[in-house]
XYZ file of C-alpha atoms in Angstrom:
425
model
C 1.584 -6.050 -21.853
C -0.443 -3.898 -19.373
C -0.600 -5.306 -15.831
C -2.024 -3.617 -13.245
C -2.496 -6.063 -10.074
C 0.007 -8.016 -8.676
C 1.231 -10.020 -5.353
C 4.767 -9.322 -4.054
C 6.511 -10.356 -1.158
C 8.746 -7.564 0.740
C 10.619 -8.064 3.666
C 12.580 -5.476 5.095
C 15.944 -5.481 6.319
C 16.759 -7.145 10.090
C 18.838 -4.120 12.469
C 22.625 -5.642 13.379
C 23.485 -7.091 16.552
C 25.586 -5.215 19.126
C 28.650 -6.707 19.931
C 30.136 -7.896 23.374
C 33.888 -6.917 23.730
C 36.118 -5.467 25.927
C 39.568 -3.309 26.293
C 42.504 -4.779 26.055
C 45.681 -2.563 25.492
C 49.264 -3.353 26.545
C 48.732 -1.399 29.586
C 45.233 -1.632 30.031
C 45.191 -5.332 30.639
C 41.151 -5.120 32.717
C 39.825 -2.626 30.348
C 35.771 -2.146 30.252
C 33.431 -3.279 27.705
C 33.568 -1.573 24.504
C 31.288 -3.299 22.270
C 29.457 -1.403 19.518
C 25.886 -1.049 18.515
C 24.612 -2.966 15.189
C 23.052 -0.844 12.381
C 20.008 -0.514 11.130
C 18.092 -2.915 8.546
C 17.153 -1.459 5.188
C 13.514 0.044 4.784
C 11.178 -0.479 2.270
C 10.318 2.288 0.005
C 8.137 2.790 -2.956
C 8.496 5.393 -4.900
C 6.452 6.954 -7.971
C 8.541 7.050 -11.176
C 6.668 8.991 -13.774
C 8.541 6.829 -16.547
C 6.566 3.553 -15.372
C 3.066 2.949 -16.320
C 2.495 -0.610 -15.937
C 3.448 -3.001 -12.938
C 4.936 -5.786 -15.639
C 8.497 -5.621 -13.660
C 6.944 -7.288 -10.961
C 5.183 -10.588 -12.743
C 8.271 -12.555 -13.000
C 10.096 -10.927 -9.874
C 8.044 -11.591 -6.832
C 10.498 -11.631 -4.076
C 12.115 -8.179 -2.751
C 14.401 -8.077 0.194
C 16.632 -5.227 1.862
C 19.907 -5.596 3.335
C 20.366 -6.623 7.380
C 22.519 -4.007 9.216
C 25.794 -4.808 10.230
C 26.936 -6.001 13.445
C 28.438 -3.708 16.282
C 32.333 -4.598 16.130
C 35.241 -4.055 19.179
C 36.794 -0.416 19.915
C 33.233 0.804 20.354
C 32.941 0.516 16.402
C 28.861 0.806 15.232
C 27.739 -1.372 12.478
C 26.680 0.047 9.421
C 23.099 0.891 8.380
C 21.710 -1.085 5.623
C 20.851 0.427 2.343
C 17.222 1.028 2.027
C 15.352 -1.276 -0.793
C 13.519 1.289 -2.654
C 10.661 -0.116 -5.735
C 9.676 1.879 -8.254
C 6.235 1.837 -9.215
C 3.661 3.945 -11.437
C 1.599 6.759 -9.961
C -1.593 5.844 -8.871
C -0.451 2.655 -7.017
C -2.408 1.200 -3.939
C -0.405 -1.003 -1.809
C -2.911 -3.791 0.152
C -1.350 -6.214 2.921
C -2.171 -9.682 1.121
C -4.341 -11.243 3.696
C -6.268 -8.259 5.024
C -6.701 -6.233 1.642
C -5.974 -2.894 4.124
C -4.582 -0.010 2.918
C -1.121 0.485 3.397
C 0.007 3.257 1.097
C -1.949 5.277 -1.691
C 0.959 6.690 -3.850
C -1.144 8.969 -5.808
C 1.075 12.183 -6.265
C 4.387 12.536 -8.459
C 7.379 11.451 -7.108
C 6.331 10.674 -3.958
C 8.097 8.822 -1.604
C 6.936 6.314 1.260
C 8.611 4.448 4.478
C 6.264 0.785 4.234
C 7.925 -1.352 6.231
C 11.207 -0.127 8.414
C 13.544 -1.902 9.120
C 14.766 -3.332 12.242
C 16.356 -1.281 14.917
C 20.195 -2.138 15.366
C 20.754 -3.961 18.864
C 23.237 -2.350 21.461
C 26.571 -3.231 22.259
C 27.455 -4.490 26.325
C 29.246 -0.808 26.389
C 25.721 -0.257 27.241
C 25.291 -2.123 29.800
C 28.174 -1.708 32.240
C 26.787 -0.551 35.814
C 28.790 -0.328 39.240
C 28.057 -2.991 40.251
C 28.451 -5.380 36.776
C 31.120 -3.915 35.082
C 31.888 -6.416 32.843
C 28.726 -6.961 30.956
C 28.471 -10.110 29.221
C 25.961 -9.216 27.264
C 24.738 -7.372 24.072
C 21.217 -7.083 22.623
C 19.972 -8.633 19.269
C 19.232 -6.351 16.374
C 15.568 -6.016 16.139
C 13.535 -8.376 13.730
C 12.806 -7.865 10.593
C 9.003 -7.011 8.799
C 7.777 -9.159 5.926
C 4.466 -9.737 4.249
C 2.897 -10.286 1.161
C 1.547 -7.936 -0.334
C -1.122 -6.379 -3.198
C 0.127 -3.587 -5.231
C -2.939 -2.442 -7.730
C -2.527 0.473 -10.327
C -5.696 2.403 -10.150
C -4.968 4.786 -13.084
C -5.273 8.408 -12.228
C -7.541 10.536 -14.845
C -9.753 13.296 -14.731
C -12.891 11.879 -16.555
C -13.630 7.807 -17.667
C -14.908 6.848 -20.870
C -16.882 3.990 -20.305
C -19.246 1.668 -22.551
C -19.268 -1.850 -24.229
C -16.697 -2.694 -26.915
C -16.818 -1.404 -30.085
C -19.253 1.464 -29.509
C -16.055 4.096 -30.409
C -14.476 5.118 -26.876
C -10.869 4.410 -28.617
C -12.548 6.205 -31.763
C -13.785 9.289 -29.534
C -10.551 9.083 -27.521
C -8.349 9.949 -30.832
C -10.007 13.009 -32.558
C -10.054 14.887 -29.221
C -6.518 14.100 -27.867
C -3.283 12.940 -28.842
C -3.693 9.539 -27.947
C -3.183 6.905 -30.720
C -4.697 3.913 -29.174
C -5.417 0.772 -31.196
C -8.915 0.715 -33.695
C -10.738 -2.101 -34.879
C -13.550 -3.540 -35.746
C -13.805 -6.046 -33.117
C -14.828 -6.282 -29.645
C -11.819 -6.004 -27.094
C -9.071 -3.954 -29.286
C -8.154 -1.902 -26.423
C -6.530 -4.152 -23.631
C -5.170 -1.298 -21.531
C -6.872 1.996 -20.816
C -5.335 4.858 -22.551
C -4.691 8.072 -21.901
C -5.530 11.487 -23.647
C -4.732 15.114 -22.651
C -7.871 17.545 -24.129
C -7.682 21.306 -24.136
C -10.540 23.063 -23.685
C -11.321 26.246 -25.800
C -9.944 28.710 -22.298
C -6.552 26.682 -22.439
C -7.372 23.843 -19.344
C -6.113 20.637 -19.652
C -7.496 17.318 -18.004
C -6.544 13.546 -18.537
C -9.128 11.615 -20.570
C -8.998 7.559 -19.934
C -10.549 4.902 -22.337
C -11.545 2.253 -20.304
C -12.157 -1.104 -21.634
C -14.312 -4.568 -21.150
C -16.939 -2.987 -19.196
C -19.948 -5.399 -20.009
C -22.609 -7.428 -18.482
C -20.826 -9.321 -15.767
C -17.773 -7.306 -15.586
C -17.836 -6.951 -11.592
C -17.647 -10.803 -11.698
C -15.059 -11.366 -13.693
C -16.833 -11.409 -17.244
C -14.710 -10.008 -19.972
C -11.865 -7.552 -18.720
C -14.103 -5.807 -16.691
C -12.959 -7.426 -13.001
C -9.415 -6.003 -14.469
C -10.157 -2.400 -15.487
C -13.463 -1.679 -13.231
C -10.584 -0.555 -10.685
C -9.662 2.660 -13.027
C -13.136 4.074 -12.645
C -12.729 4.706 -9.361
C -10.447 7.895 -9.271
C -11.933 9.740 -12.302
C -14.045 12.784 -11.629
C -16.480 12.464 -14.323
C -17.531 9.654 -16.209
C -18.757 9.784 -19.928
C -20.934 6.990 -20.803
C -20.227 6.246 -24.915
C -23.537 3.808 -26.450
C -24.386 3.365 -29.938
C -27.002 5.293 -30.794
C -27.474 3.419 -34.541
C -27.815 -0.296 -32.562
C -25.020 -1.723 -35.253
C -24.666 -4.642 -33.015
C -28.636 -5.214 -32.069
C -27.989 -3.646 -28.442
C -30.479 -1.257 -26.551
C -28.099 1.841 -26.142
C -30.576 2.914 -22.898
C -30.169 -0.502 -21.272
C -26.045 -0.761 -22.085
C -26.113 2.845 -19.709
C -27.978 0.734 -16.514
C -25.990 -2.326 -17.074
C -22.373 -0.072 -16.752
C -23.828 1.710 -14.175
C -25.150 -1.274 -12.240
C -21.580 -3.183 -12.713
C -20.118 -0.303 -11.312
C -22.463 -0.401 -8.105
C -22.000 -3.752 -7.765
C -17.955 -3.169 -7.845
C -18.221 -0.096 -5.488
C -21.395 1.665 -4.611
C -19.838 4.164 -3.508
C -18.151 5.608 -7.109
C -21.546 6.866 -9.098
C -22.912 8.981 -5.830
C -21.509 12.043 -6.220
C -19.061 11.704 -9.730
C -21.133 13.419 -12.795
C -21.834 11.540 -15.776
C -22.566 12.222 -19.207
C -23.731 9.976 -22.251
C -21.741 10.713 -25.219
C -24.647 9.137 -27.814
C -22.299 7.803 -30.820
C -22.849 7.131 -34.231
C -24.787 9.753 -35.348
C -23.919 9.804 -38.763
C -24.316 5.605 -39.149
C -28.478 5.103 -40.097
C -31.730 6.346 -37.790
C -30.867 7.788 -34.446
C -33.451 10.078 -33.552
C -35.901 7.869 -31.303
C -32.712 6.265 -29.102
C -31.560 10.244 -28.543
C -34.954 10.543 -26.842
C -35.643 7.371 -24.959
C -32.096 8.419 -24.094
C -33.033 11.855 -22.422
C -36.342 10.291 -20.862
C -34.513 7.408 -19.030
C -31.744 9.493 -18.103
C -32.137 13.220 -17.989
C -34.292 13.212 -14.226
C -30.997 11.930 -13.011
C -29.364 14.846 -13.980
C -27.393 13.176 -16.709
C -27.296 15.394 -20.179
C -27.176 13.391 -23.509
C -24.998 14.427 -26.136
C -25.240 13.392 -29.715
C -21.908 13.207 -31.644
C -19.963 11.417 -34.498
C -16.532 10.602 -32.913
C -15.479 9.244 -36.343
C -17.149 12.151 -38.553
C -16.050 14.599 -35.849
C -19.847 15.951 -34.743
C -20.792 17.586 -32.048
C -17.507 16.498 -30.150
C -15.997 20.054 -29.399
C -19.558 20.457 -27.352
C -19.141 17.069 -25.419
C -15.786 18.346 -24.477
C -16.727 21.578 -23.492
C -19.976 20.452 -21.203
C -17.085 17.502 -19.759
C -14.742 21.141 -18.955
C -18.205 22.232 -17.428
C -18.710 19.756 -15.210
C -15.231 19.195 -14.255
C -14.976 22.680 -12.814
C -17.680 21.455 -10.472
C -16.408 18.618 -9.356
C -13.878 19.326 -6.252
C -10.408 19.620 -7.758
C -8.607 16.876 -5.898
C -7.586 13.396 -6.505
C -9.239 10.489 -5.018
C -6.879 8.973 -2.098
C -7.367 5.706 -0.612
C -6.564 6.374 2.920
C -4.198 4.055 5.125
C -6.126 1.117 7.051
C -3.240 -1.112 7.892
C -1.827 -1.234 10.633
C 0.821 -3.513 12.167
C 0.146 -6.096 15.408
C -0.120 -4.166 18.409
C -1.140 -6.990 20.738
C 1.901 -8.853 22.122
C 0.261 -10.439 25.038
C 0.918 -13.977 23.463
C 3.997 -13.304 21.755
C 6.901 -15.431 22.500
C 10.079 -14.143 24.814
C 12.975 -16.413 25.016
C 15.257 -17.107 28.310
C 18.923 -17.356 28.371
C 21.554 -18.275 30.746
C 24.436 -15.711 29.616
C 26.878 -17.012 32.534
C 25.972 -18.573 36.545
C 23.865 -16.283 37.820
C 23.027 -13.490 34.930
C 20.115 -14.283 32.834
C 18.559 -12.068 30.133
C 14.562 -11.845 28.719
C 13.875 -11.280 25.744
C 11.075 -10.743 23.774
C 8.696 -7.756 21.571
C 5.999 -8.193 23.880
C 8.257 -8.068 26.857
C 9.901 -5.232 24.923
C 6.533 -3.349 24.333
C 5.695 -3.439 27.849
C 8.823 -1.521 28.892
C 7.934 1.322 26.436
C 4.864 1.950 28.361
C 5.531 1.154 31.640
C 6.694 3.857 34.301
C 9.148 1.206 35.756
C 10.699 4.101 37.878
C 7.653 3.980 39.880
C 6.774 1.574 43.063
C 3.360 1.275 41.041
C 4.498 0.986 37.737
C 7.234 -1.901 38.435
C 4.984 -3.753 40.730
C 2.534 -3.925 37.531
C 5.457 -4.986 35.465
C 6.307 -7.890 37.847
C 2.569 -9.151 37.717
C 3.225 -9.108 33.950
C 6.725 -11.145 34.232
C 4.254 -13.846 36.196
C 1.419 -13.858 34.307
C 3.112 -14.165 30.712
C 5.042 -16.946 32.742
C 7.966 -15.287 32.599
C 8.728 -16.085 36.144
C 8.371 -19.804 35.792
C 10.324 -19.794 32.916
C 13.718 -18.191 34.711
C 13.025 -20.836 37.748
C 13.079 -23.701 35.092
C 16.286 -22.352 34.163
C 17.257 -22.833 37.611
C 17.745 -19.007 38.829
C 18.272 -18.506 42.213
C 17.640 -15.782 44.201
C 20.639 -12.774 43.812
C 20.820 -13.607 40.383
C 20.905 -10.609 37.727
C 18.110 -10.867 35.362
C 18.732 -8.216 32.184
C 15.147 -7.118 30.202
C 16.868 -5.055 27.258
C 18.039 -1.893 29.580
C 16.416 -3.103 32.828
C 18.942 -5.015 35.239
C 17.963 -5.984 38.578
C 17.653 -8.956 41.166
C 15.863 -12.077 41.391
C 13.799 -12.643 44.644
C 11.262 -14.373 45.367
């Protein structure tokens, strides 16, 4: 089965916690603290494999978690980093935060490799936090949280030029006398379930990646048919061939099956048709009179720039010319594939995150907290300036109030991760 959209949950891995320990040796009976730093959570990566081309491992396995690091230990031993959680998925996967639909990754190249969520930074041990005048810290720092979400991983196939068209006007047909694809003929409507992919020489030895497309009808951007499934695949091809049946066989006007593709796929995205060349590869030559839909054809069609090409895909006309005027135009088109740029990006704005107070022993207390946390990163606290603006923080997050109802007094220590100083009012 082809599947190429699915919803995953991923949560990396959570960084270790330092530990709080001190030297004791035979004749070292007051030793100082010697606790060691936790390691680091386990990222998560996706990587391209070119052997996958479907994302079916992922219908029945939603749930995809990377180790924790380990905790700090005594003798100044660090905990161990986590093994990273790397997923394997095709190449031309787009990886969408759930709720958002953002961009987080575009893994459009082979074998590459990409950091989505990290994971958390390992806490330190109280060897850390020894000073001259506390030198028996009591305290160690928590390994840094771990990232989850849910996310969207869609395959958007990756292919040089689209064949496009409603069922059973001969893409499949087309697709198999000028490649070596062996996709699935019939004579009914929706044989091919998955695109498929062909590699065409042209008569000067250049390759490019053909892609059958299926269930674009009337509709298809809402759902109708397989269309809301496969519209997706148009959108990194470089030139799109339009297949219609010239002979009618199924009562259809092949002039108005062109607008209604090309209307689904401006509804979808208005933004594919604009600059990506078509062509309309006018089938079924050889099957009763074609001669008047070739030229309402070129008069609907033609002042757009859009050259009509009649052919036989199953008598094998004309389809050495449609493949060298597709060569044509692909030489035009800028020879680069189309990357959905990052949009996600993580919270920045802590201001209401929580922070948590506690009383490590009479008269030490530690803060704790990522917006607290974040606030240190940017703050010059080595500065008169900069650490009276981080004290009108501490009061207005309610920081402040929060140590008093924990009944500090003043002298105590207060620790804020690698910040130690005393209370006053």
């Amino acid at each position: 089965m082809f599947v190429d959209k699915v919803k995953i949950f991923v949560k990396s891995g959570k960084g270790g916690d330092g530990h709080v320990s001190f030297r004791r040796e035979k004749y070292v009976p007051n030793g100082g603290p010697d606790g060691g730093d936790g390691g680091r959570g386990g990222h998560i990566i996706f990587e391209v494999d070119p052997g996958v081309n479907t994302l079916m491992q992922f219908r029945h396995n939603k749930h995809y978690k990377a180790q924790n690091g380990e905790d700090g230990g005594k003798k100044r031993c660090h905990g161990k980093d986590a093994n990273d959680l790397v997923i394997r998925v095709p190449q031309g996967t787009v990886i969408r935060e759930a709720e958002s639909l953002k961009v987080i990754a575009d893994l459009h190249a082979p074998s590459q490799r990409e950091i989505i969520f990290s994971g958390g930074k390992g806490g330190k041990g109280n060897q850390h936090f020894a000073t001259a005048t506390r030198q028996a810290p009591r305290y160690a720092e928590k390994g840094k949280p771990a990232k989850e979400y849910w996310i969207i991983l869609e395959l958007k196939m990756i292919a040089d030029v689209g064949l496009v068209g409603y069922p059973n006007v001969g893409k499949s047909t087309l697709l198999s006398m000028v490649s070596n694809a062996q996709p699935k003929i019939a004579n009914y409507h929706f044989t091919t379930l998955a695109p498929n992919l062909g590699v065409i020489t042209n008569k000067y030895g250049k390759q490019f990646v053909m892609a059958d497309i299926p269930g674009l009808i009337e509709g298809a951007s809402e759902g109708v048919g397989l269309g809301h499934d496969f519209l997706r695949h148009v959108e990194r091809t470089k030139v799109l061939i339009h297949v219609v049946d010239v002979a009618s066989t199924e009562g259809r006007d092949p002039v108005q099956d062109v607008y209604t593709i090309q209307k689904e796929i401006n509804i979808y995205n208005d933004e594919i048709l604009k600059n990506k060349p078509q062509i309309i590869a006018a089938n079924k030559i050889d099957i009763g009179d074609f001669e008047e839909s070739i030229q309402r054809l070129e008069q609907a069609f033609k002042p757009q720039g859009i050259e009509v090409i009649p052919i036989s895909a199953a008598g094998n006309q004309n389809l050495q010319e449609l493949m060298q005027k597709t060569s044509d135009l692909l030489a035009t088109v800028p020879d680069h594939t189309v990357v959905f740029e990052p949009e996600f990006e993580e919270v920045t704005d802590y201001s209401n995150a929580p922070f948590t107070i506690t009383k490590v022993e009479d008269g030490y207390f530690t803060v704790e907290g990522i917006g607290v946390e974040k606030m240190m990163g940017y703050t010059a606290l080595d500065t008169e300036k900069g650490f009276a603006f981080f004290q009108k923080y501490l009061r207005d997050r309610g920081i402040i109030d929060a140590l008093e109802e924990a009944d500090i007094h003043e002298g105590d220590v207060v620790r804020i991760y690698d910040l130690e100083f005393e209370y006053f009012k």
